[in-house]
mmCIF file of C-alpha atoms in Angstrom:
data_model
loop_
_atom_site.group_PDB
_atom_site.id
_atom_site.type_symbol
_atom_site.label_atom_id
_atom_site.label_comp_id
_atom_site.label_asym_id
_atom_site.label_seq_id
_atom_site.Cartn_x
_atom_site.Cartn_y
_atom_site.Cartn_z
ATOM 1 C CA MET U 5 6.122 -2.002 33.869
ATOM 2 C CA ASN U 6 9.589 -3.417 33.096
ATOM 3 C CA GLY U 7 10.928 -4.387 29.668
ATOM 4 C CA SER U 8 9.923 -8.045 29.842
ATOM 5 C CA GLN U 9 6.406 -7.112 30.968
ATOM 6 C CA LYS U 10 6.054 -4.682 28.062
ATOM 7 C CA SER U 11 7.191 -7.359 25.617
ATOM 8 C CA SER U 12 4.713 -9.839 27.069
ATOM 9 C CA ALA U 13 1.857 -7.328 26.886
ATOM 10 C CA SER U 14 2.731 -6.512 23.282
ATOM 11 C CA SER U 15 2.669 -10.213 22.387
ATOM 12 C CA LEU U 16 -0.775 -10.630 23.906
ATOM 13 C CA ILE U 17 -2.018 -7.720 21.806
ATOM 14 C CA GLN U 18 -0.289 -8.835 18.624
ATOM 15 C CA ASP U 19 -1.320 -12.505 18.597
ATOM 16 C CA PRO U 20 -4.989 -11.979 17.580
ATOM 17 C CA VAL U 21 -3.889 -9.372 15.036
ATOM 18 C CA CYS U 22 -1.282 -11.681 13.503
ATOM 19 C CA GLU U 23 -3.787 -14.522 13.400
ATOM 20 C CA GLY U 24 -6.246 -12.286 11.581
ATOM 21 C CA LEU U 25 -3.612 -11.177 9.081
ATOM 22 C CA GLU U 26 -2.781 -14.793 8.281
ATOM 23 C CA VAL U 27 -6.452 -15.511 7.589
ATOM 24 C CA VAL U 28 -6.567 -12.480 5.275
ATOM 25 C CA ARG U 29 -3.494 -13.672 3.361
ATOM 26 C CA ASN U 30 -5.038 -17.105 2.936
ATOM 27 C CA LEU U 31 -8.329 -15.612 1.780
ATOM 28 C CA ILE U 32 -6.580 -13.509 -0.849
ATOM 29 C CA GLU U 33 -4.634 -16.559 -2.017
ATOM 30 C CA SER U 34 -7.950 -18.403 -2.281
ATOM 31 C CA GLU U 35 -9.421 -15.578 -4.374
ATOM 32 C CA LEU U 36 -6.466 -15.830 -6.736
ATOM 33 C CA ASP U 37 -6.598 -19.622 -6.890
ATOM 34 C CA LYS U 38 -10.263 -19.534 -7.899
ATOM 35 C CA SER U 39 -9.405 -17.688 -11.109
ATOM 36 C CA THR U 40 -7.130 -18.314 -14.073
ATOM 37 C CA VAL U 41 -5.255 -15.164 -13.077
ATOM 38 C CA GLY U 42 -3.846 -16.842 -9.975
ATOM 39 C CA THR U 43 -1.769 -19.356 -11.905
ATOM 40 C CA LEU U 44 -0.478 -16.721 -14.312
ATOM 41 C CA VAL U 45 0.865 -14.468 -11.555
ATOM 42 C CA ARG U 46 1.991 -17.106 -9.061
ATOM 43 C CA ASP U 47 5.645 -16.055 -9.180
ATOM 44 C CA ALA U 48 4.726 -12.412 -8.527
ATOM 45 C CA ARG U 49 2.398 -12.962 -5.558
ATOM 46 C CA PRO U 50 4.950 -12.278 -2.776
ATOM 47 C CA GLY U 51 5.511 -8.778 -4.132
ATOM 48 C CA LEU U 52 1.775 -8.150 -4.295
ATOM 49 C CA PHE U 53 0.781 -9.031 -0.743
ATOM 50 C CA GLY U 54 4.010 -9.131 1.235
ATOM 51 C CA GLY U 55 3.755 -5.730 2.888
ATOM 52 C CA LYS U 56 3.193 -4.486 6.426
ATOM 53 C CA MET U 57 -0.613 -4.684 6.108
ATOM 54 C CA LEU U 58 -1.006 -1.583 8.283
ATOM 55 C CA ARG U 59 -4.570 -0.933 7.183
ATOM 56 C CA SER U 60 -5.595 -4.464 8.089
ATOM 57 C CA ARG U 61 -3.808 -4.121 11.404
ATOM 58 C CA LEU U 62 -5.884 -1.006 12.018
ATOM 59 C CA ILE U 63 -9.087 -2.926 11.303
ATOM 60 C CA PHE U 64 -8.183 -5.751 13.690
ATOM 61 C CA HIS U 65 -7.034 -3.488 16.514
ATOM 62 C CA MET U 66 -10.085 -1.228 16.375
ATOM 63 C CA GLY U 67 -12.637 -3.857 15.439
ATOM 64 C CA ALA U 68 -11.735 -5.951 18.465
ATOM 65 C CA ALA U 69 -12.127 -2.912 20.721
ATOM 66 C CA ALA U 70 -15.523 -2.203 19.165
ATOM 67 C CA GLY U 71 -16.621 -5.799 19.719
ATOM 68 C CA LEU U 72 -17.156 -6.622 16.052
ATOM 69 C CA PRO U 73 -17.148 -10.255 14.861
ATOM 70 C CA ALA U 74 -13.771 -11.518 13.673
ATOM 71 C CA SER U 75 -15.355 -12.756 10.435
ATOM 72 C CA ARG U 76 -16.421 -9.225 9.492
ATOM 73 C CA LEU U 77 -12.978 -7.838 10.254
ATOM 74 C CA VAL U 78 -11.348 -10.466 8.037
ATOM 75 C CA GLU U 79 -13.663 -9.709 5.124
ATOM 76 C CA CYS U 80 -13.155 -5.944 5.403
ATOM 77 C CA ALA U 81 -9.388 -6.327 5.726
ATOM 78 C CA THR U 82 -9.312 -8.539 2.635
ATOM 79 C CA THR U 83 -11.133 -5.860 0.654
ATOM 80 C CA VAL U 84 -8.757 -3.154 1.853
ATOM 81 C CA GLU U 85 -5.625 -5.187 1.085
ATOM 82 C CA MET U 86 -6.795 -5.863 -2.472
ATOM 83 C CA ILE U 87 -7.429 -2.155 -3.034
ATOM 84 C CA HIS U 88 -4.054 -1.239 -1.578
ATOM 85 C CA ALA U 89 -2.300 -3.812 -3.766
ATOM 86 C CA ALA U 90 -4.109 -2.470 -6.833
ATOM 87 C CA SER U 91 -2.995 1.071 -6.046
ATOM 88 C CA LEU U 92 0.632 -0.052 -5.726
ATOM 89 C CA LEU U 93 0.480 -1.888 -9.055
ATOM 90 C CA HIS U 94 -0.724 1.279 -10.760
ATOM 91 C CA ASP U 95 1.694 3.511 -8.812
ATOM 92 C CA ASP U 96 4.729 1.506 -9.874
ATOM 93 C CA VAL U 97 3.753 1.770 -13.532
ATOM 94 C CA VAL U 98 3.115 5.517 -13.303
ATOM 95 C CA ASP U 99 6.273 6.229 -11.292
ATOM 96 C CA GLY U 100 8.543 3.766 -13.063
ATOM 97 C CA GLY U 101 9.417 2.044 -9.783
ATOM 98 C CA VAL U 102 11.550 -1.040 -10.389
ATOM 99 C CA MET U 103 11.708 -2.480 -6.862
ATOM 100 C CA ARG U 104 9.130 -3.023 -4.148
ATOM 101 C CA ARG U 105 9.392 -5.150 -1.019
ATOM 102 C CA GLY U 106 12.859 -6.225 -2.051
ATOM 103 C CA GLN U 107 11.728 -7.664 -5.396
ATOM 104 C CA PRO U 108 11.312 -6.454 -8.981
ATOM 105 C CA THR U 109 7.957 -4.738 -9.314
ATOM 106 C CA PHE U 110 5.065 -6.516 -10.992
ATOM 107 C CA TRP U 111 5.336 -4.514 -14.210
ATOM 108 C CA MET U 112 9.041 -5.332 -14.447
ATOM 109 C CA LYS U 113 8.151 -9.039 -14.323
ATOM 110 C CA LYS U 114 4.933 -9.086 -16.326
ATOM 111 C CA GLY U 115 4.833 -5.836 -18.310
ATOM 112 C CA THR U 116 2.924 -2.579 -17.896
ATOM 113 C CA GLN U 117 -0.266 -3.829 -19.530
ATOM 114 C CA ALA U 118 -0.438 -6.823 -17.196
ATOM 115 C CA ALA U 119 0.215 -4.637 -14.143
ATOM 116 C CA ILE U 120 -2.585 -2.226 -15.026
ATOM 117 C CA LEU U 121 -5.017 -5.029 -15.793
ATOM 118 C CA MET U 122 -4.076 -6.881 -12.611
ATOM 119 C CA GLY U 123 -4.792 -3.742 -10.632
ATOM 120 C CA ASP U 124 -8.183 -3.441 -12.298
ATOM 121 C CA TRP U 125 -8.890 -7.100 -11.535
ATOM 122 C CA LEU U 126 -8.118 -6.569 -7.860
ATOM 123 C CA VAL U 127 -10.417 -3.545 -7.662
ATOM 124 C CA SER U 128 -13.270 -5.515 -9.211
ATOM 125 C CA ARG U 129 -12.699 -8.436 -6.823
ATOM 126 C CA ALA U 130 -12.512 -6.100 -3.845
ATOM 127 C CA ALA U 131 -15.800 -4.462 -4.820
ATOM 128 C CA GLY U 132 -17.559 -7.793 -5.169
ATOM 129 C CA HIS U 133 -16.080 -9.027 -1.924
ATOM 130 C CA LEU U 134 -17.246 -5.986 0.032
ATOM 131 C CA HIS U 135 -20.721 -6.045 -1.487
ATOM 132 C CA ASN U 136 -21.148 -9.622 -0.297
ATOM 133 C CA THR U 137 -19.828 -8.680 3.156
ATOM 134 C CA ASP U 138 -21.688 -5.461 3.961
ATOM 135 C CA ALA U 139 -23.386 -3.510 1.192
ATOM 136 C CA ALA U 140 -23.905 -0.605 3.620
ATOM 137 C CA LEU U 141 -20.171 0.120 3.356
ATOM 138 C CA PHE U 142 -20.363 0.556 -0.402
ATOM 139 C CA PRO U 143 -20.985 4.341 -0.551
ATOM 140 C CA ASP U 144 -17.924 4.964 1.642
ATOM 141 C CA PHE U 145 -15.944 2.486 -0.448
ATOM 142 C CA ILE U 146 -16.780 4.341 -3.670
ATOM 143 C CA LEU U 147 -15.911 7.697 -2.087
ATOM 144 C CA THR U 148 -12.554 6.277 -1.009
ATOM 145 C CA LEU U 149 -11.729 5.103 -4.536
ATOM 146 C CA GLN U 150 -12.757 8.471 -5.952
ATOM 147 C CA GLU U 151 -10.521 10.361 -3.530
ATOM 148 C CA MET U 152 -7.546 8.095 -4.168
ATOM 149 C CA CYS U 153 -7.870 8.496 -7.932
ATOM 150 C CA ASP U 154 -8.499 12.236 -7.687
ATOM 151 C CA ALA U 155 -5.334 12.784 -5.657
ATOM 152 C CA GLU U 156 -3.165 10.622 -7.911
ATOM 153 C CA ILE U 157 -4.383 12.383 -11.039
ATOM 154 C CA GLU U 158 -3.881 15.843 -9.539
ATOM 155 C CA GLN U 159 -0.373 14.958 -8.417
ATOM 156 C CA GLU U 160 0.491 13.509 -11.821
ATOM 157 C CA LEU U 161 -0.914 16.302 -13.996
ATOM 158 C CA ARG U 162 0.411 19.288 -12.098
ATOM 159 C CA THR U 163 3.513 20.641 -13.785
ATOM 160 C CA GLU U 164 6.519 22.449 -12.398
ATOM 161 C CA SER U 165 5.148 25.704 -13.825
ATOM 162 C CA GLN U 166 2.160 25.465 -11.490
ATOM 163 C CA PRO U 167 2.736 26.579 -7.905
ATOM 164 C CA ASN U 168 3.161 23.819 -5.361
ATOM 165 C CA ASP U 169 2.666 24.543 -1.684
ATOM 166 C CA TRP U 170 2.390 22.696 1.600
ATOM 167 C CA GLU U 171 -1.399 22.914 1.780
ATOM 168 C CA LEU U 172 -1.776 21.294 -1.626
ATOM 169 C CA ALA U 173 0.826 18.635 -0.841
ATOM 170 C CA GLU U 174 -0.907 17.714 2.413
ATOM 171 C CA SER U 175 -4.305 17.691 0.701
ATOM 172 C CA ILE U 176 -2.964 15.232 -1.871
ATOM 173 C CA ALA U 177 -1.478 13.054 0.884
ATOM 174 C CA ARG U 178 -4.780 13.099 2.786
ATOM 175 C CA ARG U 179 -6.790 11.920 -0.211
ATOM 176 C CA LYS U 180 -4.162 9.628 -1.709
ATOM 177 C CA THR U 181 -3.354 7.650 1.451
ATOM 178 C CA GLY U 182 -5.472 9.022 4.276
ATOM 179 C CA SER U 183 -8.690 8.032 2.533
ATOM 180 C CA LEU U 184 -7.990 4.276 2.626
ATOM 181 C CA PHE U 185 -6.854 4.466 6.251
ATOM 182 C CA GLY U 186 -10.067 6.377 6.948
ATOM 183 C CA PHE U 187 -12.162 3.714 5.254
ATOM 184 C CA SER U 188 -10.316 0.990 7.165
ATOM 185 C CA ALA U 189 -11.072 2.674 10.479
ATOM 186 C CA ARG U 190 -14.688 3.180 9.481
ATOM 187 C CA CYS U 191 -14.965 -0.557 8.718
ATOM 188 C CA ALA U 192 -14.019 -1.244 12.328
ATOM 189 C CA ALA U 193 -16.816 0.897 13.785
ATOM 190 C CA SER U 194 -20.053 -0.232 15.363
ATOM 191 C CA ASP U 195 -23.469 1.143 14.423
ATOM 192 C CA ASP U 196 -22.821 4.368 16.357
ATOM 193 C CA PRO U 197 -22.778 7.077 13.629
ATOM 194 C CA ASP U 198 -20.714 9.474 15.747
ATOM 195 C CA LEU U 199 -18.080 6.803 16.357
ATOM 196 C CA ARG U 200 -18.028 5.926 12.653
ATOM 197 C CA ASP U 201 -17.313 9.540 11.738
ATOM 198 C CA ALA U 202 -14.704 9.952 14.469
ATOM 199 C CA LEU U 203 -12.876 6.786 13.449
ATOM 200 C CA ARG U 204 -12.922 7.761 9.807
ATOM 201 C CA GLN U 205 -11.425 11.179 10.557
ATOM 202 C CA ALA U 206 -8.840 9.599 12.860
ATOM 203 C CA GLY U 207 -7.947 7.286 9.990
ATOM 204 C CA TYR U 208 -7.536 10.233 7.645
ATOM 205 C CA ASP U 209 -5.182 11.864 10.153
ATOM 206 C CA ILE U 210 -2.964 8.839 10.719
ATOM 207 C CA GLY U 211 -2.921 7.963 7.015
ATOM 208 C CA THR U 212 -1.885 11.513 6.155
ATOM 209 C CA ALA U 213 0.877 11.400 8.766
ATOM 210 C CA TYR U 214 2.079 8.119 7.279
ATOM 211 C CA GLN U 215 2.141 9.548 3.745
ATOM 212 C CA LEU U 216 3.959 12.722 4.817
ATOM 213 C CA ALA U 217 6.650 10.581 6.435
ATOM 214 C CA ASP U 218 6.834 8.396 3.315
ATOM 215 C CA ASP U 219 7.204 11.498 1.122
ATOM 216 C CA ILE U 220 10.077 12.698 3.269
ATOM 217 C CA GLN U 221 11.757 9.298 2.999
ATOM 218 C CA ASP U 222 11.507 9.534 -0.795
ATOM 219 C CA MET U 223 13.659 12.671 -0.765
ATOM 220 C CA TYR U 224 15.952 11.598 2.080
ATOM 221 C CA PRO U 225 16.296 7.835 1.554
ATOM 222 C CA PRO U 226 18.194 5.590 3.966
ATOM 223 C CA GLU U 227 21.330 3.777 2.817
ATOM 224 C CA SER U 228 19.419 0.536 2.298
ATOM 225 C CA THR U 229 15.806 0.168 1.234
ATOM 226 C CA ASP U 230 13.516 -2.445 -0.251
ATOM 227 C CA LYS U 231 11.843 -0.178 -2.809
ATOM 228 C CA THR U 232 12.721 2.425 -5.434
ATOM 229 C CA LEU U 233 13.005 5.911 -3.914
ATOM 230 C CA GLY U 234 13.713 9.411 -5.224
ATOM 231 C CA LEU U 235 11.120 9.259 -8.007
ATOM 232 C CA ASP U 236 8.843 12.012 -6.681
ATOM 233 C CA ALA U 237 11.606 14.604 -6.740
ATOM 234 C CA LYS U 238 12.829 13.380 -10.120
ATOM 235 C CA ASP U 239 9.346 13.779 -11.589
ATOM 236 C CA GLY U 240 8.759 17.147 -9.912
ATOM 237 C CA LYS U 241 5.697 15.917 -8.035
ATOM 238 C CA CYS U 242 4.008 18.032 -5.417
ATOM 239 C CA THR U 243 4.863 16.436 -2.073
ATOM 240 C CA VAL U 244 5.724 17.855 1.337
ATOM 241 C CA ALA U 245 9.356 16.907 0.691
ATOM 242 C CA CYS U 246 9.697 19.730 -1.836
ATOM 243 C CA THR U 247 7.464 22.265 -0.062
ATOM 244 C CA TRP U 248 8.289 22.110 3.651
ATOM 245 C CA LEU U 249 11.302 24.413 3.521
ATOM 246 C CA ALA U 250 9.560 27.220 1.626
ATOM 247 C CA ALA U 251 6.496 26.872 3.835
ATOM 248 C CA GLY U 252 8.574 27.072 7.001
ATOM 249 C CA ILE U 253 6.862 23.974 8.375
ATOM 250 C CA ASP U 254 8.672 21.271 10.306
ATOM 251 C CA PRO U 255 7.363 18.009 8.778
ATOM 252 C CA VAL U 256 8.397 15.992 11.840
ATOM 253 C CA LEU U 257 6.277 18.221 14.073
ATOM 254 C CA ARG U 258 3.375 18.079 11.616
ATOM 255 C CA VAL U 259 3.460 14.280 11.585
ATOM 256 C CA LYS U 260 3.448 14.260 15.388
ATOM 257 C CA THR U 261 0.530 16.706 15.466
ATOM 258 C CA LEU U 262 -1.556 14.613 13.084
ATOM 259 C CA THR U 263 -0.797 11.506 15.110
ATOM 260 C CA TYR U 264 -1.861 13.237 18.328
ATOM 261 C CA ASP U 265 -4.998 14.667 16.707
ATOM 262 C CA SER U 266 -6.022 11.232 15.465
ATOM 263 C CA ALA U 267 -6.248 9.900 19.024
ATOM 264 C CA GLU U 268 -7.934 13.027 20.370
ATOM 265 C CA ARG U 269 -10.825 12.547 17.944
ATOM 266 C CA LEU U 270 -11.742 9.420 19.919
ATOM 267 C CA ALA U 271 -11.792 11.009 23.376
ATOM 268 C CA GLY U 272 -15.515 10.307 23.725
ATOM 269 C CA TRP U 273 -14.896 6.552 23.594
ATOM 270 C CA PRO U 274 -12.117 5.743 26.116
ATOM 271 C CA ALA U 275 -11.811 2.041 25.234
ATOM 272 C CA ILE U 276 -11.627 2.829 21.521
ATOM 273 C CA GLN U 277 -9.129 5.615 22.135
ATOM 274 C CA SER U 278 -6.941 3.271 24.177
ATOM 275 C CA ALA U 279 -6.982 0.691 21.374
ATOM 276 C CA TRP U 280 -6.130 3.426 18.869
ATOM 277 C CA ARG U 281 -3.124 4.523 20.886
ATOM 278 C CA THR U 282 -1.961 0.920 21.086
ATOM 279 C CA PHE U 283 -2.278 0.596 17.309
ATOM 280 C CA VAL U 284 -0.296 3.786 16.743
ATOM 281 C CA GLU U 285 2.402 2.830 19.250
ATOM 282 C CA CYS U 286 2.800 -0.771 18.075
ATOM 283 C CA GLU U 287 2.194 -0.481 14.337
ATOM 284 C CA ILE U 288 2.539 3.099 13.057
ATOM 285 C CA HIS U 289 5.159 4.783 15.209
ATOM 286 C CA PRO U 290 8.010 2.349 14.386
ATOM 287 C CA VAL U 291 7.384 2.714 10.646
ATOM 288 C CA ILE U 292 7.103 6.501 10.682
ATOM 289 C CA SER U 293 10.217 6.815 12.851
ATOM 290 C CA HIS U 294 12.134 4.711 10.341
ATOM 291 C CA PHE U 295 10.874 6.854 7.451
ATOM 292 C CA MET U 296 11.953 10.086 9.159
ATOM 293 C CA GLU U 297 15.316 8.866 10.453
ATOM 294 C CA GLN U 298 17.441 10.032 7.526
ATOM 295 C CA PHE U 299 15.621 13.375 7.352
ATOM 296 C CA ALA U 300 16.423 14.028 11.010
ATOM 297 C CA MET U 301 20.087 13.219 10.355
ATOM 298 C CA GLU U 302 20.166 15.565 7.346
ATOM 299 C CA LYS U 303 18.714 18.410 9.440
ATOM 300 C CA VAL U 304 21.352 17.931 12.126
ATOM 301 C CA SER U 305 24.185 17.866 9.599
#
């Protein structure tokens, strides 16, 4: 397949995904418009929901391969995006981040109290939205929230006097970020319980790989970026960026291994596995490569 054919094939794959993402954005805007909160935060909305929407992209790629209705995928993606936005609101307050997506963070515009409360509002809306969509997903949804909170608290409360190691750092990354990717993948599964479990674990793997790469970028930032970096190292947080050297582990290789493992978990479902590889190649690989670029240059120098 030549370059133009590859581009054409990618466009055919991306169009339904992009259409779905636009519906999700509109649905979130509608949720905001239905409440008094929407008017109060209108000027801060682009920073809330202007990201890459990788978790939603995962839902649309895998859900289409599983033959799920587009309406279900939209509802699940909307829930996931609201949870992700809430986590970023809280993260920026905790970390003191002043820029995200090229704009001042929400708490810089509206204050810390408003940022925390807005995050809580989004979680409550996401919960209600999911319950109305598919109540059977609720136990997994609650587990995901618990794991995200557990990891954030552990990372925040550990002090420099307590030993940090690679295993702990990867465990935090798996719960902190992998859990929501895992839930997203699970949302895109059919009624096959084995496929649900395999997709969830694949989501954990790819989400962990993404977070490891993001942690590395925080310590080895590029010359230009659209968000505040370097805060993890400044705060002495346990991430792979500060543990890889002592552990003798190559983080680039570990990210590649997790990415490979994620696809291998789906070997029993060839069509699903093919869609997963497309998702990773089109959506995840470019982002991770960008995150790791400066680290690779530092190693060479």
